[in-house]
Short mmCIF file of C-alpha atoms and ligand atoms in Angstrom, two decimals:
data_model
loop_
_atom_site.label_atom_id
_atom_site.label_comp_id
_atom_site.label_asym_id
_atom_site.label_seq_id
_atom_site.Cartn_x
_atom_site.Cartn_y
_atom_site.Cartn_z
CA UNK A 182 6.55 -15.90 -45.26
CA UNK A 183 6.09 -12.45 -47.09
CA UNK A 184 8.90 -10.14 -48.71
CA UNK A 185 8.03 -6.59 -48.53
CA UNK A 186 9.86 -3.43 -50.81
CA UNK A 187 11.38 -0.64 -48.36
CA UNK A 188 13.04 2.11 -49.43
CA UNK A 189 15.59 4.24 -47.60
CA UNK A 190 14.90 7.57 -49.40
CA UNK A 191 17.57 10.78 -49.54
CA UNK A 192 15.94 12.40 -46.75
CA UNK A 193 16.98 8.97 -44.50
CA UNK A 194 20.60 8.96 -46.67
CA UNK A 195 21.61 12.41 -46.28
CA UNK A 196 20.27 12.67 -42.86
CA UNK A 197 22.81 9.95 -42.05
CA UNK A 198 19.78 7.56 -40.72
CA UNK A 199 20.34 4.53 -43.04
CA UNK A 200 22.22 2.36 -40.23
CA UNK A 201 19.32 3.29 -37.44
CA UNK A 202 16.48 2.47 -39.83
CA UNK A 203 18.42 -0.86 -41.05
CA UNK A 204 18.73 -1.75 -37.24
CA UNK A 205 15.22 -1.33 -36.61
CA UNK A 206 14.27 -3.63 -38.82
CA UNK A 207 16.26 -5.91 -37.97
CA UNK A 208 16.02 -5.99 -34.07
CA UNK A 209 12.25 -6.50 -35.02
CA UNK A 210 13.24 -9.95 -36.77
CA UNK A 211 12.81 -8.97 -40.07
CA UNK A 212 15.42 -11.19 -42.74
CA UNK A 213 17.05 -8.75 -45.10
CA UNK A 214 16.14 -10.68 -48.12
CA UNK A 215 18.07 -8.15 -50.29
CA UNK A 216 19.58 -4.77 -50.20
CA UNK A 217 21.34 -2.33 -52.85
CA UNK A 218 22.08 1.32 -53.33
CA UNK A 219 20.54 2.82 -56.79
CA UNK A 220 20.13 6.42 -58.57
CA UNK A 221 16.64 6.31 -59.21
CA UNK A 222 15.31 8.10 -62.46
CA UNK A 223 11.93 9.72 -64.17
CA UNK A 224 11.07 6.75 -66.02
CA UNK A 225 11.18 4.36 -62.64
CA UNK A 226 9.66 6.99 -60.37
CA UNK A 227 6.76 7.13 -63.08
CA UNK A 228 5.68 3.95 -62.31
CA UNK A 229 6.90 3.28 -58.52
CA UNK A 230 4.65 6.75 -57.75
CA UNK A 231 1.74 5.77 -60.80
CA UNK A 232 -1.01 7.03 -58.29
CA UNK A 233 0.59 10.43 -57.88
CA UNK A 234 1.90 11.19 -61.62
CA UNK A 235 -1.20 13.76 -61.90
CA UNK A 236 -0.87 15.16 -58.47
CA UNK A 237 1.05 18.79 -58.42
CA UNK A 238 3.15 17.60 -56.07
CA UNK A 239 4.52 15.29 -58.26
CA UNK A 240 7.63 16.91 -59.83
CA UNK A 241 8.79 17.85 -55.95
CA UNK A 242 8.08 14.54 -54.78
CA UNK A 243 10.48 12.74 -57.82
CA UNK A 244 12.61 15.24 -57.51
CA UNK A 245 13.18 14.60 -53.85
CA UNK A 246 13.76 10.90 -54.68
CA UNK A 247 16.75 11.63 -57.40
CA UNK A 248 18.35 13.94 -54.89
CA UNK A 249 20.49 11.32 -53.67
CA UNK A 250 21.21 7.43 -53.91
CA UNK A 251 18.21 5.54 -52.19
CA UNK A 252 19.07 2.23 -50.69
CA UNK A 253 16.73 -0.98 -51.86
CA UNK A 254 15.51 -3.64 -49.39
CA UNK A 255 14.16 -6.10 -49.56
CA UNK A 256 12.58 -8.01 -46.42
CA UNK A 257 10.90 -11.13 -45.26
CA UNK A 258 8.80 -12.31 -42.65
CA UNK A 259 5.43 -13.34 -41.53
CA UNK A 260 2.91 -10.82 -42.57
CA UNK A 261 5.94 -8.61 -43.75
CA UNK A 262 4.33 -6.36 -45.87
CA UNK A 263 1.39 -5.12 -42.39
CA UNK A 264 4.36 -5.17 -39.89
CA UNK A 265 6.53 -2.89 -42.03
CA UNK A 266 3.93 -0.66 -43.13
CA UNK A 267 3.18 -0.75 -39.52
CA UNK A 268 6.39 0.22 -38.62
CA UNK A 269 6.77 3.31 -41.14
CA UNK A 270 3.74 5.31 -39.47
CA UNK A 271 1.48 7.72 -41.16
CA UNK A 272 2.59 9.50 -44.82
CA UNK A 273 3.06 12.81 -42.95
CA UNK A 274 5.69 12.48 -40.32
CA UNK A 275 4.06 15.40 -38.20
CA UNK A 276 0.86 13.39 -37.38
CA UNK A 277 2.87 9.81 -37.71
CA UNK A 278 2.63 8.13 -33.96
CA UNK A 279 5.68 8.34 -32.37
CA UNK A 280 7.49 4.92 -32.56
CA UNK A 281 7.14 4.50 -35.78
CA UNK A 282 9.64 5.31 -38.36
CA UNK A 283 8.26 8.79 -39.71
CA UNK A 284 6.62 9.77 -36.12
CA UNK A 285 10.59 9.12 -34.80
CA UNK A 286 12.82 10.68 -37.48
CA UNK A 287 10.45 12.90 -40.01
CA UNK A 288 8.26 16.33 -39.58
CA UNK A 289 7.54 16.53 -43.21
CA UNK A 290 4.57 15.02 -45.52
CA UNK A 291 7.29 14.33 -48.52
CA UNK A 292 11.11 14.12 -47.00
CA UNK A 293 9.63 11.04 -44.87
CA UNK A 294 12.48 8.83 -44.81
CA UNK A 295 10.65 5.26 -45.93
CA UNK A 296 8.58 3.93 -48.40
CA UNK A 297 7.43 0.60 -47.87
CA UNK A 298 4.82 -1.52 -50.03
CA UNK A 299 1.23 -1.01 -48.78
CA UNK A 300 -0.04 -4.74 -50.13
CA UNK A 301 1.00 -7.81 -50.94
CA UNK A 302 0.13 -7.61 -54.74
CA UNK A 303 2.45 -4.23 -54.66
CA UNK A 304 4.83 -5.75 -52.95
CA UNK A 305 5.39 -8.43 -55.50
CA UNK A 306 5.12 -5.41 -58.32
CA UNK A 307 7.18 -3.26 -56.49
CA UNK A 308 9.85 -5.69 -55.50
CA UNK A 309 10.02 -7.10 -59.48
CA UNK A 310 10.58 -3.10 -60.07
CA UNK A 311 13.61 -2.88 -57.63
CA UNK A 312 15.45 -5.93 -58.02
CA UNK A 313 15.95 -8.69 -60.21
CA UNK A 314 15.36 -12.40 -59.25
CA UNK A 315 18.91 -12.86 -58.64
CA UNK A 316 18.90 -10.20 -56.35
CA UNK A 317 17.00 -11.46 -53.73
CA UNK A 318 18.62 -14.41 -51.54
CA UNK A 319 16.18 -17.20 -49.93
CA UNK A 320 18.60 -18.35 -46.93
CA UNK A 321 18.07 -20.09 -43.39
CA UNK A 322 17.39 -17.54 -40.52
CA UNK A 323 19.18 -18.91 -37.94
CA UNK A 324 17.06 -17.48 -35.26
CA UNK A 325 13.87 -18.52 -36.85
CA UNK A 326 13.05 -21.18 -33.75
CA UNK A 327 13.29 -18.10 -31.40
CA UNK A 328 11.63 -15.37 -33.59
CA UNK A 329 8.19 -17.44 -34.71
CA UNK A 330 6.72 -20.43 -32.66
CA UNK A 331 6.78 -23.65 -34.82
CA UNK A 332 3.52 -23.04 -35.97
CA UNK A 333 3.37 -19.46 -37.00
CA UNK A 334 6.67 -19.56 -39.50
CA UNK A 335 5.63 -21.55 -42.56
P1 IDP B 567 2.91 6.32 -48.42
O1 IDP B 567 4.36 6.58 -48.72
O2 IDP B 567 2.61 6.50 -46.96
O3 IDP B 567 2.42 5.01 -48.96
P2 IDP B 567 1.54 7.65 -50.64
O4 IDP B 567 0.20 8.33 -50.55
O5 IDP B 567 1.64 6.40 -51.43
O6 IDP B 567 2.06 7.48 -49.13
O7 IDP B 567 2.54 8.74 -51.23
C1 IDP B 567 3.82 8.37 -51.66
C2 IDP B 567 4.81 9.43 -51.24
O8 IDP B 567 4.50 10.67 -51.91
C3 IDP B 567 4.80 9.79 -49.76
O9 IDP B 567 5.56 8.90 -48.97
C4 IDP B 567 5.36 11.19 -49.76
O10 IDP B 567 6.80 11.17 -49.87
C5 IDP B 567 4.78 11.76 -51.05
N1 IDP B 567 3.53 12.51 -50.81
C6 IDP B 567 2.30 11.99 -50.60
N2 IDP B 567 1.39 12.96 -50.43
C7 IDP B 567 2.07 14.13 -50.56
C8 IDP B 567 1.68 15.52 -50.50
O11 IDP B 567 0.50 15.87 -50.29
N3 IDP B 567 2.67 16.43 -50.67
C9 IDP B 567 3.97 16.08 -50.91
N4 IDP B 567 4.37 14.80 -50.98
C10 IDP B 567 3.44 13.84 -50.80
MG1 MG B 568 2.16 4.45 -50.96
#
């Protein structure tokens, strides 16, 4: 099992999308591992968006993330972090494949509704970011026999 960091940015929270996103997820199988609203700031943004501090686009892009409360999840499942990342699509929602997350809901290269982790090792640094230990729950799925044959959920 894998936990992977998605986050429901303002353009999914004001647009009123955070239910429809949350019930994707789900309806794919994934276990909500964790989940909280937060005000993000500079100082996290800094580091959750490290690659892009020098870009020029930077001060729109944290600017569009402190617009609003974000919603934190955290979820789990076999290969977690490819089948989210999967299901979020291409950065830019205009050229994002329709069925995914941005090629359903966004037209924009910034106000693109998810971020989710892109590896495993930035999952682990990005979830340590976003929540403390406490924060994330280890419980039973109780659909587990039906979602994952017995040898594919370990
Ligand atoms: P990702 O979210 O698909 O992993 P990254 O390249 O890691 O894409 O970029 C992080 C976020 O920064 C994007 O989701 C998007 O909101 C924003 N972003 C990336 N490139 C641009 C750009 O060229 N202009 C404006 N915003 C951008
Ligand atoms: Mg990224």
């Amino acid at each position: 099992m894998e936990t992977t960091l998605v986050l429901l940015k303002p353009s999914c929270v004001q647009r009123g999308l955070i239910g429809e996103i949350i019930n994707r997820f789900e309806r794919r199988g994934l276990q909500i591992s964790g989940m909280k609203m937060m005000q993000l700031d500079d100082e996290i943004l800094r580091k959750h968006y490290a690659h892009l501090v020098n870009k020029p686009f930077f001060p729109a892009l944290a600017g569009s993330m402190k617009a609003s409360p974000i919603v934190a999840m955290a979820l789990t499942g076999v290969e977690a972090v490819t089948v989210v990342r999967g299901m979020t699509g291409f950065t830019n929602g205009r050229r994002a494949d329709p069925g995914t997350i941005r090629g359903d809901y966004s037209m924009s290269n910034q106000q693109n509704i998810v971020h989710a982790s892109d590896s495993p090792e930035s999952a682990v640094e990005e979830l340590s970011r976003f929540f403390a230990p406490e924060e994330i729950y280890q419980y039973n799925h109780a659909l587990a026999g039906y979602l994952y044959a017995t040898d594919e959920a370990l």
